[in-house]
mmCIF file of C-alpha atoms in Angstrom:
data_model
loop_
_atom_site.group_PDB
_atom_site.id
_atom_site.type_symbol
_atom_site.label_atom_id
_atom_site.label_comp_id
_atom_site.label_asym_id
_atom_site.label_seq_id
_atom_site.Cartn_x
_atom_site.Cartn_y
_atom_site.Cartn_z
ATOM 1 C CA MET A 1 41.779 -35.652 73.679
ATOM 2 C CA LYS A 2 42.730 -37.928 76.686
ATOM 3 C CA PRO A 3 41.886 -35.794 80.068
ATOM 4 C CA SER A 4 45.483 -36.183 81.295
ATOM 5 C CA ASN A 5 46.911 -34.722 78.502
ATOM 6 C CA PHE A 6 44.613 -32.071 78.527
ATOM 7 C CA LYS A 7 45.706 -31.308 82.166
ATOM 8 C CA TYR A 8 49.473 -31.347 81.070
ATOM 9 C CA GLN A 9 48.388 -28.973 78.355
ATOM 10 C CA LEU A 10 46.706 -26.821 80.479
ATOM 11 C CA LEU A 11 49.383 -26.718 82.978
ATOM 12 C CA PHE A 12 52.131 -25.780 80.231
ATOM 13 C CA ILE A 13 50.129 -22.971 79.004
ATOM 14 C CA CYS A 14 49.501 -21.517 82.711
ATOM 15 C CA SER A 15 53.047 -21.877 83.284
ATOM 16 C CA ILE A 16 53.815 -20.044 80.090
ATOM 17 C CA GLY A 17 51.695 -17.624 80.704
ATOM 18 C CA LEU A 18 52.980 -17.170 84.528
ATOM 19 C CA PHE A 19 56.200 -16.793 83.020
ATOM 20 C CA SER A 20 55.303 -13.936 80.656
ATOM 21 C CA ALA A 21 54.087 -11.886 83.155
ATOM 22 C CA THR A 22 56.668 -12.442 85.682
ATOM 23 C CA PHE A 23 59.290 -11.899 82.617
ATOM 24 C CA ALA A 24 57.236 -8.686 82.197
ATOM 25 C CA GLN A 25 57.214 -7.559 85.505
ATOM 26 C CA ASN A 26 61.120 -7.583 85.735
ATOM 27 C CA GLN A 27 61.205 -5.474 82.778
ATOM 28 C CA PRO A 28 63.105 -2.354 83.893
ATOM 29 C CA THR A 29 60.751 1.035 83.041
ATOM 30 C CA SER A 30 63.003 3.522 83.231
ATOM 31 C CA LEU A 31 66.547 4.457 82.281
ATOM 32 C CA LYS A 32 67.894 4.708 85.873
ATOM 33 C CA GLU A 33 66.474 1.515 86.633
ATOM 34 C CA ALA A 34 67.911 -0.503 83.626
ATOM 35 C CA PHE A 35 71.098 0.853 84.449
ATOM 36 C CA LYS A 36 71.158 0.804 88.098
ATOM 37 C CA ASN A 37 73.904 -1.715 88.891
ATOM 38 C CA ASP A 38 76.176 0.243 85.856
ATOM 39 C CA PHE A 39 76.132 4.060 86.366
ATOM 40 C CA LEU A 40 74.147 6.948 87.009
ATOM 41 C CA VAL A 41 71.620 8.362 84.579
ATOM 42 C CA GLY A 42 71.380 12.151 84.326
ATOM 43 C CA THR A 43 69.886 15.050 82.332
ATOM 44 C CA ALA A 44 70.718 18.646 82.961
ATOM 45 C CA LEU A 45 68.390 21.159 83.854
ATOM 46 C CA GLY A 46 67.172 24.422 83.076
ATOM 47 C CA ALA A 47 64.871 27.101 85.196
ATOM 48 C CA GLU A 48 61.496 25.765 84.051
ATOM 49 C CA HIS A 49 62.581 22.135 85.344
ATOM 50 C CA ILE A 50 63.657 23.275 88.590
ATOM 51 C CA LEU A 51 60.554 25.276 89.324
ATOM 52 C CA GLU A 52 58.522 22.535 88.303
ATOM 53 C CA LYS A 53 56.359 24.583 85.556
ATOM 54 C CA ASP A 54 55.806 21.858 83.269
ATOM 55 C CA ALA A 55 54.192 18.691 84.746
ATOM 56 C CA LYS A 56 55.004 16.391 81.942
ATOM 57 C CA ALA A 57 58.492 17.470 82.151
ATOM 58 C CA ASN A 58 58.797 16.971 85.695
ATOM 59 C CA GLN A 59 57.536 13.511 85.807
ATOM 60 C CA LEU A 60 59.546 12.691 83.123
ATOM 61 C CA ILE A 61 62.768 13.640 84.978
ATOM 62 C CA LYS A 62 61.844 12.085 87.822
ATOM 63 C CA LYS A 63 60.839 8.902 86.242
ATOM 64 C CA GLU A 64 63.950 8.645 84.430
ATOM 65 C CA PHE A 65 67.091 10.299 85.968
ATOM 66 C CA ASN A 66 68.840 9.756 89.193
ATOM 67 C CA ALA A 67 71.670 12.592 88.528
ATOM 68 C CA ILE A 68 71.020 15.994 87.968
ATOM 69 C CA THR A 69 72.836 19.060 86.312
ATOM 70 C CA PRO A 70 72.613 22.919 86.051
ATOM 71 C CA GLU A 71 72.319 23.698 82.675
ATOM 72 C CA ASN A 72 73.266 27.774 83.166
ATOM 73 C CA HIS A 73 72.357 28.672 86.279
ATOM 74 C CA MET A 74 75.385 28.065 88.298
ATOM 75 C CA LYS A 75 77.791 29.413 85.666
ATOM 76 C CA SER A 76 79.457 32.562 87.582
ATOM 77 C CA MET A 77 77.746 35.073 85.336
ATOM 78 C CA ASN A 78 74.272 34.017 86.582
ATOM 79 C CA ILE A 79 75.150 32.894 90.138
ATOM 80 C CA HIS A 80 77.953 36.080 91.266
ATOM 81 C CA PRO A 81 76.440 38.963 88.577
ATOM 82 C CA GLU A 82 78.666 41.250 90.248
ATOM 83 C CA TRP A 83 81.890 41.499 92.159
ATOM 84 C CA ASN A 84 79.972 41.787 95.666
ATOM 85 C CA LYS A 85 76.827 40.533 94.498
ATOM 86 C CA TYR A 86 75.301 36.830 94.160
ATOM 87 C CA ASP A 87 72.383 35.473 93.467
ATOM 88 C CA PHE A 88 71.942 31.723 95.122
ATOM 89 C CA TYR A 89 67.738 31.872 94.404
ATOM 90 C CA LEU A 90 67.616 28.732 91.559
ATOM 91 C CA GLY A 91 70.768 27.229 92.888
ATOM 92 C CA ASP A 92 69.430 26.746 95.956
ATOM 93 C CA LYS A 93 66.105 25.549 94.036
ATOM 94 C CA PHE A 94 68.217 23.435 92.070
ATOM 95 C CA VAL A 95 69.899 21.533 95.030
ATOM 96 C CA GLU A 96 66.388 21.183 96.851
ATOM 97 C CA TYR A 97 65.388 19.662 93.712
ATOM 98 C CA GLY A 98 68.140 16.833 93.851
ATOM 99 C CA GLN A 99 67.633 16.246 97.529
ATOM 100 C CA LYS A 100 63.866 15.650 97.766
ATOM 101 C CA ASN A 101 64.542 13.233 94.835
ATOM 102 C CA ASN A 102 67.273 11.184 96.010
ATOM 103 C CA MET A 103 69.198 12.864 93.069
ATOM 104 C CA TYR A 104 72.767 12.753 92.454
ATOM 105 C CA VAL A 105 73.535 16.694 92.448
ATOM 106 C CA VAL A 106 76.104 18.169 90.119
ATOM 107 C CA GLY A 107 77.454 21.667 90.624
ATOM 108 C CA HIS A 108 78.193 22.840 86.860
ATOM 109 C CA THR A 109 81.007 24.622 86.732
ATOM 110 C CA LEU A 110 83.428 26.744 89.418
ATOM 111 C CA VAL A 111 85.834 28.022 86.581
ATOM 112 C CA TRP A 112 84.869 28.420 82.765
ATOM 113 C CA HIS A 113 86.138 31.066 80.297
ATOM 114 C CA SER A 114 83.175 31.722 78.735
ATOM 115 C CA GLN A 115 79.746 33.018 80.359
ATOM 116 C CA LEU A 116 81.573 34.940 82.919
ATOM 117 C CA PRO A 117 80.319 38.152 84.709
ATOM 118 C CA ARG A 118 81.006 41.240 82.918
ATOM 119 C CA PHE A 119 83.245 42.778 85.605
ATOM 120 C CA VAL A 120 85.888 39.223 85.008
ATOM 121 C CA GLY A 121 86.527 40.741 81.444
ATOM 122 C CA LYS A 122 87.785 44.242 83.058
ATOM 123 C CA ILE A 123 90.287 42.673 85.506
ATOM 124 C CA LYS A 124 93.889 42.906 84.359
ATOM 125 C CA SER A 125 96.111 41.868 87.271
ATOM 126 C CA ALA A 126 97.106 38.455 88.470
ATOM 127 C CA ASP A 127 96.157 39.531 92.207
ATOM 128 C CA SER A 128 92.421 40.821 91.227
ATOM 129 C CA LEU A 129 91.653 37.450 89.826
ATOM 130 C CA LYS A 130 93.255 35.315 92.518
ATOM 131 C CA LEU A 131 90.492 37.258 94.647
ATOM 132 C CA PHE A 132 88.156 36.552 92.235
ATOM 133 C CA MET A 133 88.538 32.925 92.022
ATOM 134 C CA THR A 134 89.154 32.935 95.662
ATOM 135 C CA ASP A 135 86.188 34.443 96.832
ATOM 136 C CA HIS A 136 83.906 32.866 94.190
ATOM 137 C CA ILE A 137 84.948 28.934 94.778
ATOM 138 C CA ASN A 138 84.986 29.760 98.627
ATOM 139 C CA THR A 139 81.523 31.519 98.413
ATOM 140 C CA VAL A 140 79.659 29.133 96.279
ATOM 141 C CA ALA A 141 81.162 26.135 97.054
ATOM 142 C CA GLY A 142 81.077 26.518 100.650
ATOM 143 C CA ARG A 143 77.334 27.385 100.333
ATOM 144 C CA TYR A 144 76.747 24.280 99.025
ATOM 145 C CA ALA A 145 79.504 22.030 100.613
ATOM 146 C CA GLY A 146 77.920 18.485 101.591
ATOM 147 C CA LYS A 147 74.635 18.987 99.542
ATOM 148 C CA ILE A 148 76.861 19.163 95.852
ATOM 149 C CA ASN A 149 78.027 15.209 95.189
ATOM 150 C CA SER A 150 80.517 16.437 92.252
ATOM 151 C CA TRP A 151 81.591 19.493 91.187
ATOM 152 C CA ASP A 152 83.205 20.284 87.841
ATOM 153 C CA VAL A 153 85.723 22.305 88.930
ATOM 154 C CA VAL A 154 87.288 23.675 85.416
ATOM 155 C CA ASN A 155 85.483 23.468 82.466
ATOM 156 C CA GLU A 156 87.284 23.234 79.096
ATOM 157 C CA ALA A 157 91.007 24.429 79.605
ATOM 158 C CA ILE A 158 92.617 22.611 76.613
ATOM 159 C CA GLU A 159 92.384 23.297 73.261
ATOM 160 C CA ASP A 160 91.663 20.887 70.178
ATOM 161 C CA ASP A 161 95.398 21.046 69.269
ATOM 162 C CA GLY A 162 96.200 20.091 72.936
ATOM 163 C CA THR A 163 97.947 23.763 73.777
ATOM 164 C CA PHE A 164 95.989 25.507 76.725
ATOM 165 C CA ARG A 165 93.174 27.637 76.302
ATOM 166 C CA LYS A 166 94.249 31.235 76.207
ATOM 167 C CA SER A 167 91.574 32.661 78.603
ATOM 168 C CA ILE A 168 91.667 34.999 80.569
ATOM 169 C CA PHE A 169 92.420 32.876 83.614
ATOM 170 C CA TYR A 170 95.450 31.434 81.579
ATOM 171 C CA ASN A 171 96.791 34.504 80.048
ATOM 172 C CA LEU A 172 97.053 36.191 83.951
ATOM 173 C CA LEU A 173 97.685 32.846 86.160
ATOM 174 C CA GLY A 174 99.015 30.611 83.641
ATOM 175 C CA GLU A 175 98.074 26.985 83.798
ATOM 176 C CA ASP A 176 98.774 27.263 87.616
ATOM 177 C CA PHE A 177 94.981 28.533 87.714
ATOM 178 C CA ILE A 178 93.683 24.767 87.427
ATOM 179 C CA LYS A 179 95.755 23.559 90.637
ATOM 180 C CA MET A 180 94.356 26.656 92.450
ATOM 181 C CA ALA A 181 90.834 26.350 91.524
ATOM 182 C CA PHE A 182 90.545 22.336 92.822
ATOM 183 C CA ASP A 183 92.638 22.896 95.766
ATOM 184 C CA LEU A 184 89.958 26.084 96.488
ATOM 185 C CA ALA A 185 87.412 23.698 95.653
ATOM 186 C CA ALA A 186 88.666 20.605 98.039
ATOM 187 C CA LYS A 187 89.329 23.073 100.659
ATOM 188 C CA ALA A 188 85.444 24.678 100.322
ATOM 189 C CA ASP A 189 83.722 21.454 99.955
ATOM 190 C CA PRO A 190 86.010 18.333 101.324
ATOM 191 C CA LYS A 191 83.235 15.825 100.417
ATOM 192 C CA ALA A 192 82.383 16.650 96.903
ATOM 193 C CA GLU A 193 84.106 15.122 94.065
ATOM 194 C CA LEU A 194 85.622 16.885 91.756
ATOM 195 C CA TYR A 195 86.137 16.765 87.967
ATOM 196 C CA TYR A 196 87.705 18.209 84.900
ATOM 197 C CA ASN A 197 85.206 18.744 82.445
ATOM 198 C CA ASP A 198 85.705 19.499 78.742
ATOM 199 C CA TYR A 199 84.782 18.469 75.325
ATOM 200 C CA ASN A 200 86.573 16.520 72.547
ATOM 201 C CA ASN A 201 88.859 15.419 75.293
ATOM 202 C CA GLU A 202 88.824 11.741 73.756
ATOM 203 C CA GLN A 203 90.245 12.895 70.874
ATOM 204 C CA PRO A 204 94.169 11.908 70.852
ATOM 205 C CA ALA A 205 95.646 15.175 70.886
ATOM 206 C CA LYS A 206 93.654 16.727 73.602
ATOM 207 C CA ARG A 207 92.854 13.290 75.626
ATOM 208 C CA LYS A 208 96.944 13.279 75.308
ATOM 209 C CA ALA A 209 97.564 16.659 76.586
ATOM 210 C CA THR A 210 94.269 16.196 79.524
ATOM 211 C CA ILE A 211 96.007 13.164 81.334
ATOM 212 C CA GLU A 212 100.041 15.413 80.984
ATOM 213 C CA MET A 213 97.874 18.107 82.936
ATOM 214 C CA ILE A 214 95.516 15.642 85.177
ATOM 215 C CA LYS A 215 99.522 14.042 86.152
ATOM 216 C CA LYS A 216 100.857 17.006 87.247
ATOM 217 C CA LEU A 217 97.710 17.536 89.368
ATOM 218 C CA LYS A 218 97.968 14.420 90.912
ATOM 219 C CA ALA A 219 101.751 14.725 91.476
ATOM 220 C CA SER A 220 101.440 17.825 93.529
ATOM 221 C CA GLY A 221 99.310 16.597 95.557
ATOM 222 C CA THR A 222 96.019 18.269 94.275
ATOM 223 C CA LYS A 223 92.759 16.329 94.586
ATOM 224 C CA ILE A 224 90.736 15.187 91.704
ATOM 225 C CA ASP A 225 88.422 13.056 91.237
ATOM 226 C CA GLY A 226 87.305 12.161 87.915
ATOM 227 C CA VAL A 227 87.424 13.380 83.933
ATOM 228 C CA GLY A 228 84.304 14.501 82.516
ATOM 229 C CA ILE A 229 83.929 14.074 78.785
ATOM 230 C CA GLN A 230 81.193 16.345 77.324
ATOM 231 C CA GLY A 231 79.964 13.968 74.236
ATOM 232 C CA HIS A 232 78.627 16.227 72.112
ATOM 233 C CA TRP A 233 78.724 14.579 68.943
ATOM 234 C CA SER A 234 77.085 13.915 65.214
ATOM 235 C CA ILE A 235 75.377 10.812 64.167
ATOM 236 C CA ASN A 236 77.477 11.529 61.227
ATOM 237 C CA SER A 237 81.051 11.614 62.733
ATOM 238 C CA LEU A 238 80.890 9.723 65.643
ATOM 239 C CA ASN A 239 84.116 7.813 66.839
ATOM 240 C CA THR A 240 83.585 4.836 69.705
ATOM 241 C CA LYS A 241 87.307 3.662 68.999
ATOM 242 C CA ASN A 242 88.149 7.554 70.443
ATOM 243 C CA ILE A 243 85.667 7.287 73.198
ATOM 244 C CA GLU A 244 86.722 3.771 74.119
ATOM 245 C CA ASP A 245 90.652 4.670 74.188
ATOM 246 C CA ALA A 246 89.472 7.533 76.403
ATOM 247 C CA ILE A 247 87.257 5.531 79.155
ATOM 248 C CA ILE A 248 90.620 3.455 79.147
ATOM 249 C CA GLU A 249 93.262 5.625 79.814
ATOM 250 C CA TYR A 250 91.761 8.271 81.804
ATOM 251 C CA ALA A 251 90.723 5.003 84.400
ATOM 252 C CA ALA A 252 94.267 4.162 84.166
ATOM 253 C CA LEU A 253 95.026 7.508 86.147
ATOM 254 C CA GLY A 254 92.565 6.126 88.856
ATOM 255 C CA LEU A 255 89.929 8.529 88.071
ATOM 256 C CA LYS A 256 86.530 8.188 87.352
ATOM 257 C CA VAL A 257 84.616 8.365 84.197
ATOM 258 C CA ALA A 258 81.759 10.583 83.472
ATOM 259 C CA PHE A 259 79.807 11.674 80.212
ATOM 260 C CA THR A 260 78.553 14.946 81.532
ATOM 261 C CA GLU A 261 76.872 16.527 78.345
ATOM 262 C CA LEU A 262 75.564 13.903 76.131
ATOM 263 C CA ASP A 263 73.733 14.587 73.259
ATOM 264 C CA LEU A 264 74.131 13.062 69.328
ATOM 265 C CA THR A 265 73.310 15.821 66.546
ATOM 266 C CA VAL A 266 71.038 14.907 63.355
ATOM 267 C CA LEU A 267 71.538 18.161 61.429
ATOM 268 C CA PRO A 268 74.559 19.067 58.892
ATOM 269 C CA ASN A 269 77.718 20.145 59.907
ATOM 270 C CA PRO A 270 79.745 21.650 56.842
ATOM 271 C CA TRP A 271 82.268 23.383 58.852
ATOM 272 C CA ASP A 272 83.435 20.373 60.227
ATOM 273 C CA LEU A 273 82.631 21.775 63.641
ATOM 274 C CA LYS A 274 83.379 19.724 66.977
ATOM 275 C CA GLY A 275 82.375 19.968 70.277
ATOM 276 C CA ALA A 276 81.048 22.931 72.337
ATOM 277 C CA ASP A 277 82.327 26.212 71.677
ATOM 278 C CA VAL A 278 79.327 28.646 72.571
ATOM 279 C CA ASN A 279 80.661 31.609 70.791
ATOM 280 C CA GLN A 280 80.546 29.919 67.475
ATOM 281 C CA ASN A 281 77.049 31.000 65.641
ATOM 282 C CA PHE A 282 76.386 30.563 61.590
ATOM 283 C CA GLU A 283 73.839 31.881 59.144
ATOM 284 C CA ASN A 284 70.405 29.470 58.758
ATOM 285 C CA SER A 285 69.308 28.393 55.368
ATOM 286 C CA PRO A 286 66.996 25.517 54.428
ATOM 287 C CA LYS A 287 69.643 23.301 53.769
ATOM 288 C CA MET A 288 70.891 23.557 57.051
ATOM 289 C CA ASN A 289 67.845 23.087 58.757
ATOM 290 C CA PRO A 290 66.390 20.127 56.448
ATOM 291 C CA TYR A 291 63.843 18.548 59.593
ATOM 292 C CA PRO A 292 61.640 21.819 60.724
ATOM 293 C CA LYS A 293 58.681 19.870 61.146
ATOM 294 C CA GLU A 294 59.423 16.325 62.073
ATOM 295 C CA LEU A 295 62.619 13.946 61.951
ATOM 296 C CA PRO A 296 62.359 11.090 59.055
ATOM 297 C CA ASP A 297 61.843 7.670 60.560
ATOM 298 C CA SER A 298 65.240 6.450 58.519
ATOM 299 C CA VAL A 299 67.364 9.467 60.465
ATOM 300 C CA GLN A 300 65.199 8.588 63.706
ATOM 301 C CA THR A 301 66.599 4.673 62.731
ATOM 302 C CA THR A 302 70.315 5.846 62.537
ATOM 303 C CA LEU A 303 70.239 7.544 65.656
ATOM 304 C CA ALA A 304 68.747 5.028 67.836
ATOM 305 C CA GLN A 305 71.553 2.905 66.053
ATOM 306 C CA LYS A 306 74.670 5.470 67.308
ATOM 307 C CA TYR A 307 73.044 5.444 70.809
ATOM 308 C CA GLU A 308 73.014 1.657 70.814
ATOM 309 C CA GLU A 309 76.911 1.728 69.766
ATOM 310 C CA LEU A 310 77.292 4.010 72.266
ATOM 311 C CA PHE A 311 75.594 2.516 75.252
ATOM 312 C CA LYS A 312 77.273 -0.951 73.973
ATOM 313 C CA VAL A 313 80.831 0.918 74.744
ATOM 314 C CA PHE A 314 79.410 2.172 77.895
ATOM 315 C CA LEU A 315 78.497 -1.014 78.892
ATOM 316 C CA LYS A 316 81.427 -2.906 78.452
ATOM 317 C CA HIS A 317 83.545 -0.263 80.595
ATOM 318 C CA GLN A 318 80.782 0.283 82.852
ATOM 319 C CA ASP A 319 82.993 -0.387 85.653
ATOM 320 C CA LYS A 320 85.303 2.744 85.120
ATOM 321 C CA ILE A 321 82.138 4.606 84.387
ATOM 322 C CA ASP A 322 80.458 6.723 87.016
ATOM 323 C CA ARG A 323 77.638 8.519 85.171
ATOM 324 C CA ILE A 324 76.219 9.213 81.974
ATOM 325 C CA THR A 325 74.234 12.532 81.841
ATOM 326 C CA PHE A 326 72.361 14.104 79.093
ATOM 327 C CA TRP A 327 72.961 17.585 78.267
ATOM 328 C CA GLY A 328 68.840 18.140 78.262
ATOM 329 C CA VAL A 329 65.533 16.529 78.900
ATOM 330 C CA ALA A 330 63.708 16.321 75.755
ATOM 331 C CA ASP A 331 64.570 17.494 72.290
ATOM 332 C CA ASN A 332 62.563 21.106 73.024
ATOM 333 C CA HIS A 333 65.062 21.464 75.650
ATOM 334 C CA SER A 334 68.509 21.106 73.685
ATOM 335 C CA TRP A 335 70.803 23.741 73.094
ATOM 336 C CA LEU A 336 71.896 22.350 69.522
ATOM 337 C CA ASN A 337 68.702 23.999 68.221
ATOM 338 C CA GLY A 338 70.696 27.168 68.591
ATOM 339 C CA TRP A 339 74.160 26.195 68.179
ATOM 340 C CA PRO A 340 75.990 26.604 65.755
ATOM 341 C CA VAL A 341 72.769 28.007 63.720
ATOM 342 C CA ARG A 342 70.188 29.720 65.478
ATOM 343 C CA GLY A 343 66.816 28.733 64.833
ATOM 344 C CA ARG A 344 67.453 25.165 63.684
ATOM 345 C CA THR A 345 65.548 22.153 64.731
ATOM 346 C CA ASN A 346 67.363 19.468 66.201
ATOM 347 C CA TYR A 347 66.607 16.114 67.431
ATOM 348 C CA PRO A 348 69.376 15.186 69.546
ATOM 349 C CA LEU A 349 67.993 13.330 72.641
ATOM 350 C CA LEU A 350 66.340 10.212 73.688
ATOM 351 C CA PHE A 351 62.618 11.929 74.147
ATOM 352 C CA ASP A 352 60.408 13.965 71.871
ATOM 353 C CA ARG A 353 59.085 17.138 71.670
ATOM 354 C CA ASN A 354 56.102 15.873 73.288
ATOM 355 C CA PHE A 355 58.335 13.964 76.410
ATOM 356 C CA GLU A 356 57.687 10.865 74.634
ATOM 357 C CA PRO A 357 60.479 7.996 74.215
ATOM 358 C CA LYS A 358 61.585 7.848 70.723
ATOM 359 C CA LYS A 359 63.439 4.882 69.118
ATOM 360 C CA ALA A 360 66.445 5.974 70.408
ATOM 361 C CA TYR A 361 65.268 5.616 73.969
ATOM 362 C CA ASN A 362 63.657 1.919 72.888
ATOM 363 C CA SER A 363 67.607 1.210 71.298
ATOM 364 C CA VAL A 364 69.086 1.603 74.834
ATOM 365 C CA MET A 365 66.593 0.267 76.760
ATOM 366 C CA ASN A 366 66.266 -2.645 74.749
ATOM 367 C CA LEU A 367 70.304 -3.492 75.224
ATOM 368 C CA LYS A 368 69.626 -4.409 79.256
ATOM 369 C CA LYS A 369 65.876 -5.782 78.429
ATOM 370 C CA ASN A 370 67.095 -8.228 76.158
ATOM 371 C CA ASN A 371 70.514 -8.762 77.950
ATOM 372 C CA PRO A 372 70.242 -8.254 81.509
ATOM 373 C CA ASN A 373 73.417 -9.840 82.508
ATOM 374 C CA LEU A 374 75.473 -7.094 80.397
#
């Protein structure tokens, strides 16, 4: 070999090595980094996360996510257990957690028909219910004014067929309770973004009704900044066309779109349940709990493929989407282990029970690693 040729080959090899090292250094190492130019990536926190009781979970949350939602502790049953009593301990800790870690903080939720304090169920008059709503929203949203980035103001007010849910709020106040809630929230915390949040609101009938409701709110001068699509879906029936249509139609109203409670169940659903009605529960059986110990590799692959399909849609419309929040940190912290069948073992998230990334995590991350211009 001639010395000159050897020199050029050595330079070529060194150049390849330098390029590979630089490429590796430039690859994103977390969800929040990978999608930093597209949308926020969040997770729902339980009390154990807020209080930092698990070091591995805490490390994962801080590494991967830049937005947080309280799973349960800001719902009225917990934060307002009695008419003249509030419990702000976990709410305060939650907000502190977000602030010290420079995270986008979501308040969830101000008005919801479920997980209400017992005393609310005993209310019989419209005036008393208005008094509760006024005091609750003024007190809770007012306490965190300037510290919460967005509120899920009203949660799940519309049924799948497009009619209003016959909740205590609707039965006593009619659909005006929605406007009332948003107006109170806007006054209590003028800086917070205000969202309407629901499940199945990507499906045509419910989407149409939601759009009509939002148009009425906006026409009346009520402040509403965004719509939250919960995203409790199944790997067996994921409909990306409905999801994409919903993104486009909600954004056309001048609203931000967020996917607020994302998870994909891998378990059978013989009742064809959709969404997230927490009052539904059914008997467990081996047939309904096929993976009690671990998820087969074939199902891991399907889950990864479905998450990849979803995130391709999200990236296509990243200009319209503000946030993607997973409903849980890891598989051990998922409400789907107990719904709609108690005692099942589900695997709906990107991290397993040991807080390790799954194939689904890699499929989502590879969208950006392999296509940085997406």
